[in-house]
Tab-separated table of C-alpha atoms in Angstrom:
chain	number	residue	atom	x	y	z
A	294	MET	CA	241.416	227.806	6.275
A	295	THR	CA	244.780	226.310	5.556
A	296	GLU	CA	245.890	223.488	4.751
A	297	CYS	CA	247.853	223.056	8.222
A	298	LYS	CA	244.252	223.847	10.060
A	299	GLN	CA	242.387	221.865	7.718
A	300	GLN	CA	244.536	218.841	8.966
A	301	ALA	CA	245.128	219.736	12.347
A	302	LEU	CA	241.236	220.012	12.323
A	303	ASP	CA	241.193	216.084	11.027
A	304	ALA	CA	243.550	214.807	13.454
A	305	LYS	CA	241.177	216.045	16.308
A	306	THR	CA	238.136	214.382	14.920
A	307	ALA	CA	240.967	211.054	14.835
A	308	SER	CA	241.596	211.211	18.150
A	309	GLN	CA	238.497	211.590	19.171
A	310	SER	CA	237.715	208.490	17.456
A	311	LEU	CA	241.085	207.103	18.313
A	312	GLY	CA	240.157	207.820	22.329
A	313	LEU	CA	237.668	204.972	22.325
A	314	CYS	CA	240.102	202.475	20.462
A	315	LYS	CA	240.259	198.576	22.083
A	316	THR	CA	243.774	197.554	22.726
A	317	THR	CA	243.529	194.933	19.366
A	318	GLU	CA	241.713	197.605	17.518
A	319	LYS	CA	245.023	199.418	17.782
A	320	ASN	CA	248.031	196.680	17.376
A	321	GLU	CA	245.525	195.496	14.443
A	322	ALA	CA	246.703	198.683	12.649
A	323	LEU	CA	250.366	198.582	13.828
A	324	GLN	CA	250.466	195.368	12.317
A	325	ALA	CA	249.638	196.255	9.429
A	326	MET	CA	251.765	199.676	9.301
A	327	ALA	CA	254.651	197.327	9.390
A	328	ARG	CA	253.798	195.205	6.766
A	329	GLU	CA	253.034	198.630	4.830
A	330	VAL	CA	256.780	199.967	5.449
A	331	LEU	CA	258.421	196.809	4.145
A	332	ASN	CA	255.769	196.243	1.241
A	333	ARG	CA	256.998	199.519	-0.019
A	334	GLU	CA	260.848	198.828	0.330
A	335	GLN	CA	261.213	199.312	-3.470
A	336	ASP	CA	259.267	202.711	-3.219
A	337	ILE	CA	260.816	204.015	0.265
A	338	LEU	CA	264.204	203.403	-0.929
A	339	ALA	CA	263.650	205.129	-4.026
A	340	ALA	CA	262.328	208.717	-2.356
A	341	ASN	CA	264.865	208.429	0.339
A	342	ASP	CA	267.829	208.263	-2.304
A	343	LYS	CA	266.381	212.208	-4.226
A	344	ASP	CA	266.281	213.167	-0.480
A	345	VAL	CA	269.514	212.126	0.117
A	346	ALA	CA	271.088	213.416	-2.984
A	347	ALA	CA	269.683	216.086	-2.807
A	348	GLY	CA	270.805	216.664	0.624
A	349	LYS	CA	274.684	215.983	-0.653
A	350	GLN	CA	273.866	218.818	-3.437
A	351	ASN	CA	272.729	220.906	-0.807
A	352	GLY	CA	276.357	220.321	1.320
A	353	LEU	CA	274.391	218.898	4.656
A	354	SER	CA	277.287	217.764	7.025
A	355	ASP	CA	277.969	213.516	7.571
A	356	TYR	CA	275.895	212.770	10.327
A	357	LEU	CA	273.322	214.840	8.568
A	358	LEU	CA	273.227	212.381	6.098
A	359	ASP	CA	273.623	209.611	8.358
A	360	ARG	CA	270.341	209.979	10.306
A	361	LEU	CA	268.862	210.916	6.970
A	362	ARG	CA	270.076	208.252	5.030
A	363	LEU	CA	267.272	204.346	4.871
A	364	SER	CA	268.148	201.268	4.608
A	365	PRO	CA	266.678	197.734	3.774
A	366	GLU	CA	267.718	197.145	7.422
A	367	ARG	CA	266.706	200.429	8.516
A	368	LEU	CA	263.261	200.234	7.248
A	369	GLN	CA	262.921	196.769	9.015
A	370	SER	CA	264.152	197.862	12.159
A	371	MET	CA	261.321	200.244	11.512
A	372	SER	CA	258.824	197.691	11.032
A	373	ASN	CA	260.266	195.820	14.501
A	374	GLY	CA	259.559	198.293	15.812
A	375	LEU	CA	255.889	198.977	15.352
A	376	HIS	CA	255.048	195.406	15.799
A	377	ALA	CA	256.995	195.585	19.629
A	378	LEU	CA	254.544	198.224	20.415
A	379	VAL	CA	251.998	195.968	19.961
A	380	ASP	CA	253.357	193.970	22.731
A	381	LEU	CA	253.844	196.585	25.176
A	382	PRO	CA	251.109	197.311	27.658
A	383	ASP	CA	248.219	200.065	26.293
A	384	PRO	CA	248.586	203.359	29.032
A	385	VAL	CA	245.008	203.862	28.579
A	386	ALA	CA	243.622	200.438	28.678
A	387	VAL	CA	245.047	200.011	32.495
A	388	GLU	CA	242.555	199.573	35.857
A	389	PRO	CA	242.120	202.998	37.190
A	390	GLU	CA	242.766	203.880	40.510
A	391	THR	CA	240.224	204.304	42.259
A	392	TRP	CA	239.017	204.886	45.784
A	393	THR	CA	235.741	205.733	47.190
A	394	ARG	CA	235.119	207.939	49.542
A	395	GLN	CA	233.155	207.933	53.293
A	396	ASP	CA	230.219	209.310	51.989
A	397	GLY	CA	230.324	206.611	49.085
A	398	LEU	CA	230.994	209.035	46.521
A	399	VAL	CA	233.361	206.893	43.899
A	400	ILE	CA	236.789	208.336	42.351
A	401	GLU	CA	238.782	207.090	39.118
A	402	ASN	CA	242.286	208.239	37.847
A	403	ARG	CA	242.046	207.175	34.706
A	404	ARG	CA	244.932	206.878	32.069
A	405	VAL	CA	243.474	208.957	28.829
A	406	PRO	CA	245.599	210.201	25.360
A	407	LEU	CA	246.829	213.489	25.093
A	408	GLY	CA	245.147	213.798	22.255
A	409	VAL	CA	246.921	215.419	18.983
A	410	ILE	CA	249.964	215.841	19.466
A	411	ALA	CA	252.380	217.695	16.510
A	412	MET	CA	256.060	216.244	15.973
A	413	ILE	CA	258.499	219.004	14.630
A	414	TYR	CA	261.658	217.277	13.738
A	415	GLU	CA	264.866	217.056	11.703
A	416	ALA	CA	265.922	214.713	9.303
A	417	ARG	CA	265.531	211.597	10.762
A	418	PRO	CA	262.982	209.973	8.648
A	419	ASN	CA	262.615	206.902	11.687
A	420	VAL	CA	261.307	209.438	13.763
A	421	THR	CA	258.470	209.496	11.036
A	422	VAL	CA	257.151	205.926	11.999
A	423	ASP	CA	258.497	205.606	15.841
A	424	ALA	CA	256.278	208.940	16.531
A	425	ALA	CA	253.243	207.899	14.370
A	426	GLY	CA	253.274	203.913	15.949
A	427	LEU	CA	253.934	205.230	19.420
A	428	CYS	CA	251.126	207.830	19.239
A	429	LEU	CA	249.005	205.790	17.785
A	430	LYS	CA	249.334	202.970	20.762
A	431	ALA	CA	248.203	206.011	23.010
A	432	GLY	CA	245.472	206.815	20.594
A	433	ASN	CA	247.030	210.098	19.653
A	434	ALA	CA	246.957	211.004	16.520
A	435	VAL	CA	249.426	213.145	15.067
A	436	LEU	CA	250.360	215.688	12.571
A	437	LEU	CA	254.416	215.029	11.317
A	438	ARG	CA	256.048	218.217	10.938
A	439	GLY	CA	259.784	216.877	9.104
A	440	SER	CA	262.485	218.741	7.413
A	441	SER	CA	262.378	219.387	3.737
A	442	SER	CA	265.057	217.317	3.479
A	443	ALA	CA	264.080	214.492	4.263
A	444	VAL	CA	260.614	215.459	2.392
A	445	HIS	CA	260.151	212.218	-0.064
A	446	SER	CA	261.288	209.727	2.744
A	447	ASN	CA	258.834	210.774	5.024
A	448	MET	CA	255.948	211.033	2.579
A	449	ALA	CA	256.617	207.446	1.616
A	450	LEU	CA	256.619	206.523	4.998
A	451	VAL	CA	253.465	208.049	5.752
A	452	ASP	CA	251.885	206.817	2.280
A	453	ALA	CA	252.700	203.347	3.798
A	454	MET	CA	251.436	203.942	7.445
A	455	LYS	CA	247.777	205.584	5.661
A	456	ALA	CA	247.274	202.531	3.527
A	457	GLY	CA	246.974	200.026	6.835
A	458	LEU	CA	245.117	202.497	8.307
A	459	LYS	CA	243.091	202.366	6.338
A	460	ALA	CA	242.683	198.285	6.001
A	461	CYS	CA	242.010	198.611	9.283
A	462	GLY	CA	239.467	200.976	9.342
A	463	LEU	CA	241.080	202.982	11.089
A	464	PRO	CA	240.848	207.097	10.538
A	465	GLU	CA	244.089	208.133	8.002
A	466	THR	CA	243.921	211.333	8.744
A	467	SER	CA	245.483	209.692	12.581
A	468	VAL	CA	249.191	210.151	10.922
A	469	GLN	CA	249.821	213.404	8.531
A	470	LEU	CA	252.222	215.122	7.524
A	471	ILE	CA	252.612	218.467	7.405
A	472	ASN	CA	254.074	220.731	4.584
A	473	PRO	CA	257.706	221.191	5.662
A	474	GLU	CA	258.143	223.400	2.584
A	475	ASN	CA	256.252	225.778	3.608
A	476	ARG	CA	258.227	227.554	7.069
A	477	ASP	CA	254.680	229.053	8.318
A	478	THR	CA	253.762	225.915	9.233
A	479	VAL	CA	256.320	225.701	12.191
A	480	ARG	CA	254.751	228.709	13.883
A	481	GLU	CA	251.614	227.687	12.697
A	482	LEU	CA	251.296	224.501	14.672
A	483	GLY	CA	252.507	226.173	17.524
A	484	GLN	CA	249.029	228.775	17.520
A	485	MET	CA	246.652	225.877	17.896
A	486	ARG	CA	245.886	226.276	21.496
A	487	GLY	CA	242.545	223.915	21.375
A	488	LEU	CA	243.201	221.524	18.150
A	489	VAL	CA	246.384	220.636	19.197
A	490	ASP	CA	246.978	219.381	22.274
A	491	VAL	CA	251.084	219.127	22.715
A	492	ILE	CA	253.963	219.720	20.299
A	493	ILE	CA	257.136	218.049	20.614
A	494	PRO	CA	260.032	219.204	19.082
A	495	ARG	CA	263.128	216.893	18.484
A	496	GLY	CA	266.654	218.517	17.115
A	497	GLY	CA	269.009	220.520	16.890
A	498	ALA	CA	268.747	223.347	19.945
A	499	GLY	CA	267.725	226.356	17.088
A	500	LEU	CA	264.576	224.054	16.161
A	501	ILE	CA	263.314	223.377	20.248
A	502	GLN	CA	264.592	227.131	20.409
A	503	THR	CA	262.326	228.492	17.810
A	504	VAL	CA	259.370	226.571	18.806
A	505	LEU	CA	259.805	227.013	22.337
A	506	GLU	CA	259.466	231.077	21.255
A	507	GLN	CA	256.742	230.313	19.094
A	508	SER	CA	254.094	228.233	20.523
A	509	SER	CA	251.228	228.667	23.014
A	510	VAL	CA	250.704	224.966	22.642
A	511	PRO	CA	251.835	223.237	25.450
A	512	VAL	CA	255.969	221.692	24.488
A	513	ILE	CA	257.737	218.482	25.814
A	514	GLU	CA	260.899	220.168	24.870
A	515	THR	CA	263.368	217.579	23.987
A	516	GLY	CA	266.867	218.619	24.706
A	517	VAL	CA	270.621	218.757	23.557
A	518	GLY	CA	273.244	216.282	24.045
A	519	ASN	CA	276.645	217.416	25.621
A	520	CYS	CA	276.731	214.130	27.199
A	521	HIS	CA	279.548	213.561	29.715
A	522	VAL	CA	281.936	210.443	30.616
A	523	TYR	CA	284.083	210.819	33.908
A	524	ILE	CA	286.569	208.522	35.261
A	525	GLU	CA	286.994	208.789	38.386
A	526	ALA	CA	290.430	207.513	39.865
A	527	SER	CA	289.717	204.281	41.068
A	528	ALA	CA	288.200	203.372	37.481
A	529	LYS	CA	289.259	199.405	36.087
A	530	LYS	CA	291.382	200.363	32.978
A	531	ASP	CA	289.816	198.191	30.419
A	532	MET	CA	286.365	199.131	31.701
A	533	ALA	CA	286.632	202.499	31.541
A	534	ILE	CA	288.323	202.702	27.546
A	535	SER	CA	285.505	201.002	26.369
A	536	ILE	CA	282.664	202.965	28.386
A	537	ALA	CA	284.452	206.270	27.185
A	538	VAL	CA	284.875	204.946	23.172
A	539	ASP	CA	281.562	203.252	23.088
A	540	ALA	CA	279.892	207.034	24.608
A	541	LYS	CA	281.860	208.195	21.761
A	542	THR	CA	282.011	205.892	18.866
A	543	ASP	CA	279.235	203.864	18.600
A	544	ARG	CA	276.930	206.383	17.118
A	545	PRO	CA	278.141	209.871	17.392
A	546	SER	CA	275.608	211.285	15.464
A	547	VAL	CA	273.206	211.112	18.308
A	548	CYS	CA	272.348	213.023	21.000
A	549	ASN	CA	273.667	209.991	24.095
A	550	ALA	CA	276.377	210.117	22.554
A	551	ALA	CA	279.108	211.572	24.761
A	552	GLU	CA	280.850	214.924	23.902
A	553	THR	CA	282.981	215.299	27.081
A	554	ILE	CA	285.605	212.948	28.709
A	555	LEU	CA	286.626	214.150	31.966
A	556	VAL	CA	289.673	212.059	33.639
A	557	ASP	CA	291.041	212.139	37.049
A	558	GLU	CA	294.110	213.520	37.339
A	559	GLN	CA	295.985	211.065	38.288
A	560	TRP	CA	293.951	207.774	36.700
A	561	ALA	CA	294.861	210.246	33.386
A	562	ASN	CA	299.183	209.857	34.313
A	563	ALA	CA	299.153	206.091	34.429
A	564	ASN	CA	296.168	205.206	31.674
A	565	GLY	CA	295.505	208.603	29.521
A	566	ARG	CA	297.773	207.741	26.508
A	567	ALA	CA	295.992	204.409	26.142
A	568	LEU	CA	292.675	206.135	26.120
A	569	ILE	CA	293.811	208.699	23.742
A	570	GLU	CA	295.187	206.165	21.399
A	571	ALA	CA	292.102	203.957	21.420
A	572	LEU	CA	290.234	206.832	20.584
A	573	LEU	CA	292.244	207.923	17.930
A	574	ALA	CA	291.620	204.440	16.601
A	575	LYS	CA	288.193	204.846	16.133
A	576	GLY	CA	289.126	207.935	13.804
A	577	VAL	CA	287.732	210.402	16.971
A	578	THR	CA	289.580	214.255	16.888
A	579	ILE	CA	290.679	215.453	20.513
A	580	ARG	CA	290.685	218.479	21.693
A	581	GLY	CA	292.332	218.529	25.452
A	582	ASP	CA	293.267	220.308	27.768
A	583	GLU	CA	297.213	221.169	28.601
A	584	ASN	CA	297.314	217.899	30.834
A	585	ILE	CA	295.916	215.823	27.841
A	586	ARG	CA	298.215	217.194	25.135
A	587	ARG	CA	300.959	216.369	27.029
A	588	LEU	CA	300.336	212.954	26.588
A	589	HIS	CA	300.075	212.473	23.268
A	590	ASP	CA	301.265	215.131	20.191
A	591	ASP	CA	298.353	214.491	18.414
A	592	VAL	CA	295.403	215.948	20.517
A	593	LYS	CA	294.469	219.329	19.787
A	594	PRO	CA	294.399	222.157	21.427
A	595	ALA	CA	290.443	222.976	23.683
A	596	ASP	CA	289.501	226.469	23.843
A	597	ASP	CA	286.384	227.607	26.298
A	598	GLU	CA	283.827	226.741	23.620
A	599	ASP	CA	285.141	222.786	23.198
A	600	TRP	CA	283.127	222.074	26.989
A	601	ALA	CA	280.197	223.513	25.820
A	602	THR	CA	280.130	221.468	22.339
A	603	GLU	CA	277.589	219.321	21.357
A	604	TYR	CA	280.022	217.507	18.185
A	605	LEU	CA	277.693	215.145	16.994
A	606	ALA	CA	280.420	214.107	15.079
A	607	PRO	CA	283.606	212.284	15.505
A	608	ILE	CA	285.487	214.845	18.090
A	609	VAL	CA	285.661	214.894	21.849
A	610	ALA	CA	286.789	217.111	24.194
A	611	LEU	CA	289.155	215.609	26.921
A	612	GLY	CA	289.810	217.271	30.311
A	613	THR	CA	291.030	216.281	33.650
A	614	VAL	CA	289.912	217.543	36.829
A	615	PRO	CA	291.467	216.907	40.732
A	616	ASP	CA	288.285	214.903	41.898
A	617	THR	CA	284.799	213.952	41.404
A	618	ASP	CA	283.507	217.090	43.001
A	619	ALA	CA	285.460	219.145	40.102
A	620	ALA	CA	284.767	216.518	37.886
A	621	ILE	CA	280.281	217.165	39.013
A	622	ALA	CA	280.920	220.936	39.011
A	623	HIS	CA	282.077	220.651	35.657
A	624	VAL	CA	278.565	218.860	34.545
A	625	GLN	CA	277.196	220.930	36.093
A	626	GLN	CA	278.520	223.619	34.640
A	627	PHE	CA	278.632	222.738	30.640
A	628	GLY	CA	275.799	219.840	30.622
A	629	THR	CA	272.549	220.062	29.337
A	630	THR	CA	270.537	217.572	31.285
A	631	HIS	CA	270.867	214.732	29.482
A	632	SER	CA	273.508	212.114	29.671
A	633	GLU	CA	275.848	211.853	32.022
A	634	ALA	CA	278.627	208.936	33.364
A	635	ILE	CA	280.709	208.258	35.664
A	636	VAL	CA	283.039	204.778	35.577
A	637	THR	CA	284.434	204.311	38.772
A	638	GLU	CA	284.760	201.212	41.868
A	639	ASN	CA	284.342	203.597	44.740
A	640	VAL	CA	280.703	203.389	45.056
A	641	GLU	CA	280.391	205.728	47.269
A	642	LYS	CA	281.918	208.546	44.787
A	643	ALA	CA	279.314	206.836	42.278
A	644	ARG	CA	276.407	207.804	44.171
A	645	ALA	CA	277.371	211.565	44.887
A	646	PHE	CA	277.677	211.682	41.325
A	647	GLN	CA	274.535	210.465	40.556
A	648	ASN	CA	273.080	212.134	43.216
A	649	GLN	CA	273.912	215.977	42.780
A	650	ILE	CA	273.570	215.813	38.619
A	651	ASP	CA	270.797	216.619	37.429
A	652	ALA	CA	270.357	214.711	34.276
A	653	SER	CA	267.437	212.506	32.835
A	654	GLY	CA	269.706	209.693	33.194
A	655	VAL	CA	273.271	208.976	34.944
A	656	TYR	CA	275.031	206.537	34.783
A	657	HIS	CA	277.521	204.248	36.952
A	658	ASN	CA	279.835	201.898	34.489
A	659	ALA	CA	278.026	202.176	31.590
A	660	SER	CA	277.733	203.875	28.448
A	661	THR	CA	275.530	206.654	27.695
A	662	ARG	CA	274.343	205.386	24.984
A	663	PHE	CA	271.159	203.678	26.730
A	664	THR	CA	269.702	206.521	26.461
A	665	ASP	CA	266.395	205.875	24.264
A	666	GLY	CA	263.615	204.022	24.488
A	667	ALA	CA	264.271	201.153	23.198
A	668	GLU	CA	266.892	200.111	25.587
A	669	PHE	CA	264.730	200.779	28.456
A	670	GLY	CA	261.727	198.896	27.551
A	671	PHE	CA	259.627	201.267	25.881
A	672	GLY	CA	259.870	200.186	22.795
A	673	ALA	CA	260.252	202.815	20.106
A	674	GLU	CA	260.760	206.345	21.642
A	675	ILE	CA	259.308	209.659	20.461
A	676	GLY	CA	261.906	211.489	21.962
A	677	ILE	CA	264.390	212.752	24.713
A	678	SER	CA	263.017	214.944	27.710
A	679	THR	CA	265.590	217.043	29.071
A	680	GLN	CA	262.374	219.214	31.057
A	681	LYS	CA	260.759	218.045	34.056
A	682	LEU	CA	257.242	218.722	33.272
A	683	HIS	CA	255.332	216.094	32.668
A	684	ALA	CA	257.644	213.730	31.662
A	685	ARG	CA	261.192	212.767	32.199
A	686	GLY	CA	264.141	211.206	29.843
A	687	PRO	CA	262.728	208.512	27.110
A	688	LEU	CA	259.523	209.080	26.213
A	689	GLY	CA	258.080	205.852	25.741
A	690	LEU	CA	253.839	205.090	26.049
A	691	GLY	CA	253.072	206.244	29.244
A	692	ALA	CA	254.608	209.797	27.919
A	693	LEU	CA	252.376	210.405	25.512
A	694	THR	CA	249.434	210.213	28.216
A	695	THR	CA	247.300	212.067	30.591
A	696	ASN	CA	245.095	211.396	33.531
A	697	LYS	CA	240.745	212.008	34.023
A	698	TYR	CA	239.210	211.510	37.328
A	699	VAL	CA	236.234	209.763	36.641
A	700	VAL	CA	233.417	210.551	39.504
A	701	SER	CA	230.746	209.058	40.755
A	702	GLY	CA	227.944	209.688	43.387
A	703	ASP	CA	224.037	208.302	44.024
A	704	GLY	CA	222.740	211.904	45.019
A	705	HIS	CA	226.056	213.549	46.409
A	706	VAL	CA	225.788	217.336	46.181
A	707	LYS	CA	228.604	219.656	48.237
A	708	GLY	CA	226.632	221.292	50.594
A	709	GLY	CA	224.702	218.893	52.204
A	710	THR	CA	224.290	215.159	52.823
A	711	VAL	CA	223.466	212.587	50.816
A	712	GLN	CA	219.462	211.934	50.563
């Protein structure tokens, strides 16, 4: 038996215990995990330094290094996220939906944990803590298969959380780290139907596609974020520039950052240069169509590939469209059903955009950067789903549960009457 399969078996056993835990027990464990993350700050940061140094040596891009790097502030944020989960309702403790048939048969629809969740993700140690906390609160065991670039950071974080679980008497195997040095573990996890209940891949398009192709276990697809901001003709100048700049530059390396800004031709003629200069002032490289390039000498030419690219960097594709219908058509062609925004004072056009765009989040006069579990009030998030089954958008606690029908009778049989 491989190490990975043994870990899955242990997780299955742990999940059976977690599914019966009281909310208070899970909350105590979350608080203990949060404390241990901070208590072990020096060890975790030292481990992270190893990963960052190796990443630089191996030529990781700046955006991947940014995702990889930890700091006291980021560890505090991780700890705060675990504490925040304590204050959220337990999704499996909600009152079940109950109804009684005319013959007296009582049917309950209860929320129950999914069981064992396998997370497969890239160089983001914060996902290690977010995923563990969310899964635990919802009563699930989790198998964490991070990337080799974050191996030391993830080991230190998991050790800290295991210490918290142990202190509270919950199974340490509720949270386990899968060896990222063995590439076969991705395929192996995907074939563990019956042990692993669901796989959630979180990362680039290549990783997600690999998991989808190799898995017989159900997959919740967290998608690529080729997100758009469309500035319609009636948009207020300052608001539009503020939203576009925030969506692109607040944190360019994340999936809800804008990669393309579409501008109504009329608005571009009046305000396009100011938008360009605001983006350039933030260090953004602009790749524009012919109309945009006429407005500023520092705009580079855009080609067809730019409209379909998730840069995850301070680069943006900037183009003009004649009207809202053209903007919608562009987003439908190049978008990845993640997060899209329209800036306009025309409510009718805003509603048309929001109704016609197929995405997990569609914004009016707001930045795409709000597509986030914490911003939506979910506490942390385990990912952002761009598919339609069984959950969509930021995946919070409720998305980590399923339902079970519990039926109670008094001698009921299908072929006759109650005796």
